[in-house]
mmCIF file of C-alpha atoms in Angstrom:
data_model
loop_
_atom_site.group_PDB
_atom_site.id
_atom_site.type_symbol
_atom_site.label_atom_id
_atom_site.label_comp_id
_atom_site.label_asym_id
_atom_site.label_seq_id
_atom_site.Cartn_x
_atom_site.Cartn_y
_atom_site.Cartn_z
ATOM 1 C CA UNK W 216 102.667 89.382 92.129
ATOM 2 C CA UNK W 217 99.968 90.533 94.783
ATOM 3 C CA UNK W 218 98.410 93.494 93.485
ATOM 4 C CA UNK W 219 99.994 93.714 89.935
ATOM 5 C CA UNK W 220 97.904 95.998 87.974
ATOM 6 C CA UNK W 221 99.747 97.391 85.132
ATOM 7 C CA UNK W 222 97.420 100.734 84.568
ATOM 8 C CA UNK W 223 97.219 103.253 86.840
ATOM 9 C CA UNK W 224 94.574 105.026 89.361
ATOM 10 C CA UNK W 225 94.553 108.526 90.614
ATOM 11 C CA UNK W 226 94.582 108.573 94.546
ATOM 12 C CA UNK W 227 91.895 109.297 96.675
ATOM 13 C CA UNK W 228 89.899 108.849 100.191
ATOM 14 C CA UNK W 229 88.562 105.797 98.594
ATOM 15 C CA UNK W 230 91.400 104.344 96.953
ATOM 16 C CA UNK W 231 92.613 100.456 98.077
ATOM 17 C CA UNK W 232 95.893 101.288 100.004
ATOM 18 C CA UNK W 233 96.046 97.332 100.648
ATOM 19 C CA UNK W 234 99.033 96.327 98.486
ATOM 20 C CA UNK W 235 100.892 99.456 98.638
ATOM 21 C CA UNK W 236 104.303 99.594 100.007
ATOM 22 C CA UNK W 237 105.125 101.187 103.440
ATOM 23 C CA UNK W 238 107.450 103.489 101.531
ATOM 24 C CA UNK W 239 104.896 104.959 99.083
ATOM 25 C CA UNK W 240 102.312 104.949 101.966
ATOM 26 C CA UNK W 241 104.742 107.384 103.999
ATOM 27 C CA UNK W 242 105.615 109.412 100.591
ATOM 28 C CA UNK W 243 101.476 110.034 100.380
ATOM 29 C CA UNK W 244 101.254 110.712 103.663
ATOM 30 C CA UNK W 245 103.762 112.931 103.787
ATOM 31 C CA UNK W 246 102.328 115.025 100.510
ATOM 32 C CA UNK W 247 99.118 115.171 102.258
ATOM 33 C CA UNK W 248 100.792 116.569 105.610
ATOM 34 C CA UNK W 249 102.038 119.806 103.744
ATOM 35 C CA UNK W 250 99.448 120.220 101.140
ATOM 36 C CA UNK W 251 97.616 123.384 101.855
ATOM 37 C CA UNK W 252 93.603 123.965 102.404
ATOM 38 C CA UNK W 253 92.069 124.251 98.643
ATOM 39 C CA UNK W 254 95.647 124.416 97.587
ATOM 40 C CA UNK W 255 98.536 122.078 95.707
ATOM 41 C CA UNK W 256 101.764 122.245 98.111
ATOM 42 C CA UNK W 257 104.604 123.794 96.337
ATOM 43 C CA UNK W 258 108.422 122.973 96.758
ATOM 44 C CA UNK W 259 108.759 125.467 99.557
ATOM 45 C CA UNK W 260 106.380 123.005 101.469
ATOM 46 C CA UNK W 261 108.822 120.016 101.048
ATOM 47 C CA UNK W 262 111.343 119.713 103.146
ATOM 48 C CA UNK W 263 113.503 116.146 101.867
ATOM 49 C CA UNK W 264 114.707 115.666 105.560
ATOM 50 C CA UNK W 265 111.368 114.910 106.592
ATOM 51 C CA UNK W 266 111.180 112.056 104.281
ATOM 52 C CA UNK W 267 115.469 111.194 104.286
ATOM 53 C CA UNK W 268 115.240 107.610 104.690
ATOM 54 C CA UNK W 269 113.092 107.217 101.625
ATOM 55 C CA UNK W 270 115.132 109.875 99.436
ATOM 56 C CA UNK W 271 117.152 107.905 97.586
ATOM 57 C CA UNK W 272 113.989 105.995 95.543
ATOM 58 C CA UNK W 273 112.506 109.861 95.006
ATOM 59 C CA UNK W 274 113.110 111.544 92.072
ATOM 60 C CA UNK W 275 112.072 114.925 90.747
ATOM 61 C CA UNK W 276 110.501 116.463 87.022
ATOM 62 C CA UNK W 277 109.941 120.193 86.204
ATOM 63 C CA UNK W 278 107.235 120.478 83.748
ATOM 64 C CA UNK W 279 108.485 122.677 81.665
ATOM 65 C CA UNK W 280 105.695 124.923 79.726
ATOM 66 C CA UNK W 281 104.611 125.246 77.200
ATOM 67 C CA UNK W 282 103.956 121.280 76.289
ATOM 68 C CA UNK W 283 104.656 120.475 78.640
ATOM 69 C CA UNK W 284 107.988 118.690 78.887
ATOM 70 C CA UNK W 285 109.304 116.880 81.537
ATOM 71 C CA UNK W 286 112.859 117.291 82.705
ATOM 72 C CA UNK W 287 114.974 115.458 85.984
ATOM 73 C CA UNK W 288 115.411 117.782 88.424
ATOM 74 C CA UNK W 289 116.769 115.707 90.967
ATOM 75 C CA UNK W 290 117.123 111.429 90.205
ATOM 76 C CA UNK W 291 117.943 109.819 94.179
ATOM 77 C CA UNK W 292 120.623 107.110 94.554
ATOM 78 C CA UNK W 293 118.713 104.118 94.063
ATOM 79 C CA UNK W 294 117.217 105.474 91.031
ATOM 80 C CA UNK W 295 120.704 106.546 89.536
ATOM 81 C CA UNK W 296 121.517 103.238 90.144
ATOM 82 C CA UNK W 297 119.089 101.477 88.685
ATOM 83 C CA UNK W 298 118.757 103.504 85.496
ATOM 84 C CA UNK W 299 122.728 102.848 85.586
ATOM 85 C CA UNK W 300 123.155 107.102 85.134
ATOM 86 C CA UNK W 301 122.220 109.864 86.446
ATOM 87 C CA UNK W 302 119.865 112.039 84.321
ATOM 88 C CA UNK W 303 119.446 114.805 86.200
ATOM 89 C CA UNK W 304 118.820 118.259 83.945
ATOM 90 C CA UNK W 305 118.159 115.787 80.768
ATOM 91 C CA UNK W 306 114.474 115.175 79.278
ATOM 92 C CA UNK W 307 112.105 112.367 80.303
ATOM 93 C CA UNK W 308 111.625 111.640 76.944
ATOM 94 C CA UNK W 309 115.353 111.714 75.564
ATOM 95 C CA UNK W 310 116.120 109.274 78.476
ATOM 96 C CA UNK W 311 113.373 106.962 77.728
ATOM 97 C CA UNK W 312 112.098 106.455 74.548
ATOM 98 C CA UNK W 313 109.107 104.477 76.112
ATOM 99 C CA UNK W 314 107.354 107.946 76.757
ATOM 100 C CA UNK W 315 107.764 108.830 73.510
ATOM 101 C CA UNK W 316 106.163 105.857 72.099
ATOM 102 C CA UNK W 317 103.669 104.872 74.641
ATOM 103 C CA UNK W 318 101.026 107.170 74.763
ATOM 104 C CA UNK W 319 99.858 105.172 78.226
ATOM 105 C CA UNK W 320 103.329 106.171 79.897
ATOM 106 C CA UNK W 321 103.026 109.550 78.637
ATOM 107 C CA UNK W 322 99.227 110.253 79.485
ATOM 108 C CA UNK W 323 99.904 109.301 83.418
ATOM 109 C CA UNK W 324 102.380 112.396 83.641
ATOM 110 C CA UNK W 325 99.940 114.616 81.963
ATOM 111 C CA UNK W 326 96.977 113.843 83.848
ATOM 112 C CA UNK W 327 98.720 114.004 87.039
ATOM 113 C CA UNK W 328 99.679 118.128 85.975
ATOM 114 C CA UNK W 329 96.230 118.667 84.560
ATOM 115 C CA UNK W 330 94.352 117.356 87.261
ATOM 116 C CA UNK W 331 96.814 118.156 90.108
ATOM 117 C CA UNK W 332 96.199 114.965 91.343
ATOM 118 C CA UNK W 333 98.261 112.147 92.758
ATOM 119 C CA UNK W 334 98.426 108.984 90.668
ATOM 120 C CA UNK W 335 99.631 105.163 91.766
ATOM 121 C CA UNK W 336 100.686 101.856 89.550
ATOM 122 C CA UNK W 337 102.044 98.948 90.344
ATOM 123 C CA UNK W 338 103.307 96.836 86.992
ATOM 124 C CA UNK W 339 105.409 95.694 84.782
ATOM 125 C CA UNK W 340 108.573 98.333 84.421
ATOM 126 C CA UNK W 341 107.930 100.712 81.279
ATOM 127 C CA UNK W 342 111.098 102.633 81.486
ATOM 128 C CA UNK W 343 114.752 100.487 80.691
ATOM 129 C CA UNK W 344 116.311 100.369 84.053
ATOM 130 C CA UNK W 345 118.446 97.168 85.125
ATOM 131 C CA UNK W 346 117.247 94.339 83.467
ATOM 132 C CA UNK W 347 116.615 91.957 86.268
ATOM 133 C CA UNK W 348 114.255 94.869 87.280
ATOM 134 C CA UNK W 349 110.879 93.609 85.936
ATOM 135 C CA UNK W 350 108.410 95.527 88.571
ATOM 136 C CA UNK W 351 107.480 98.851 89.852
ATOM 137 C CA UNK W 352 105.406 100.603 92.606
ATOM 138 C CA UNK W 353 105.333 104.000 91.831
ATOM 139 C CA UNK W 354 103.350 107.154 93.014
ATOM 140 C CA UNK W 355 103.687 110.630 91.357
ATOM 141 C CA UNK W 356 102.692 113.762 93.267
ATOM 142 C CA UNK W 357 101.751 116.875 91.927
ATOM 143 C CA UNK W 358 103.280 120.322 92.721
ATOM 144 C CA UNK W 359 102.623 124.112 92.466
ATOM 145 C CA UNK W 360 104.513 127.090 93.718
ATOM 146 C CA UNK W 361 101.378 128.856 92.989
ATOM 147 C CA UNK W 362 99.493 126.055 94.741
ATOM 148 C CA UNK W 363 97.375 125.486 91.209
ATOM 149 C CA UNK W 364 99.965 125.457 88.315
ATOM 150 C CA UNK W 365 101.537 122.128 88.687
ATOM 151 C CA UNK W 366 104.962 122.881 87.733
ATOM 152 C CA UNK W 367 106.616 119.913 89.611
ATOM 153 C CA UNK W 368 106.544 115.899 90.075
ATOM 154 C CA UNK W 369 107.933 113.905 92.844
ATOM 155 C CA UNK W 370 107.980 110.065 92.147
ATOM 156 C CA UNK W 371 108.488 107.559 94.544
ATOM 157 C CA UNK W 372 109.609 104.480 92.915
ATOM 158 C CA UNK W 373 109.681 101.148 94.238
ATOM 159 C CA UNK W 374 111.872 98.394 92.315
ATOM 160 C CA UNK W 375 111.258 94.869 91.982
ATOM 161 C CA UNK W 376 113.444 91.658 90.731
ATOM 162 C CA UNK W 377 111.235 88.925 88.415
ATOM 163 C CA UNK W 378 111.140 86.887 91.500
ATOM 164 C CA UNK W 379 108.883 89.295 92.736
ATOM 165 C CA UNK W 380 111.668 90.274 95.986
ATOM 166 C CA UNK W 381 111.994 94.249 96.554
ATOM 167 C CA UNK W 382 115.152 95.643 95.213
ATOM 168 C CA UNK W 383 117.350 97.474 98.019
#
């Protein structure tokens, strides 16, 4: 597939936007919109109805200190459905085992709190969700109520049968 990386890059002024999907384009965008000056925007900034058609791909971790751990918040339609439940309120890592075991996987998620920045992959799938799922477009975007502290990440993921056609 066009584009198929398998790592991940944080996001930045510079950063190719060539391959990326309309949808994780918008979800950027949309971060950007409501982050404020010198600041990280904080869940009081979002507001999901500005972003509704997109919702159901979005789906939502507290980082839990200390660690930290990651825990659903929120897991949209198409994600429930893909992942075949719903694990809202239930660990990243008791879900998936992959980000206990894959120290790439995990590091992504912890970069993105450290840093506060936003990070993008496209590649194979690393968490189990359907199995004629076999790609991903994904973008994680960091949060703080303090606007420093990330305490929050909003994913946008984009699903994608072996053939290489979007799922919807």
């Amino acid at each position: 597939m066009e584009g198929l990386t398998d790592g991940w890059v944080f996001v930045d002024a510079s950063t190719d936007r060539t391959h990326w999907h309309p949808d994780i384009s918008r979800f950027h965008d949309y971060w950007r919109e409501i982050t404020p000056r010198g600041q990280l925007p904080g869940r009081q900034h979002f507001d999901p109805l500005d972003i509704a058609r997109i919702m159901p791909r979005v789906w939502m971790l507290d980082v839990v200190q200390p660690g930290p751990r990651f825990r659903y918040r929120l897991a949209g339609t198409m994600e429930v459905e893909t992942l075949g439940m719903d694990p809202t309120g239930r660990w990243l890592d008791e879900v998936h085992d992959a980000f206990r075991t894959r120290p790439d996987i995990a590091s992504r998620y912890m970069a993105a709190v450290e840093t506060g920045r936003a990070t993008y992959r496209f590649g194979r799938v690393a968490f189990v969700h359907d199995r004629e799922h076999r790609f991903v477009q994904n973008m994680i975007l960091p949060f703080a109520a303090d606007g420093v502290t990330v305490d929050l990440l909003m994913i946008l993921s984009i699903m994608y049968h072996s053939d290489g056609v979007e799922v919807k």
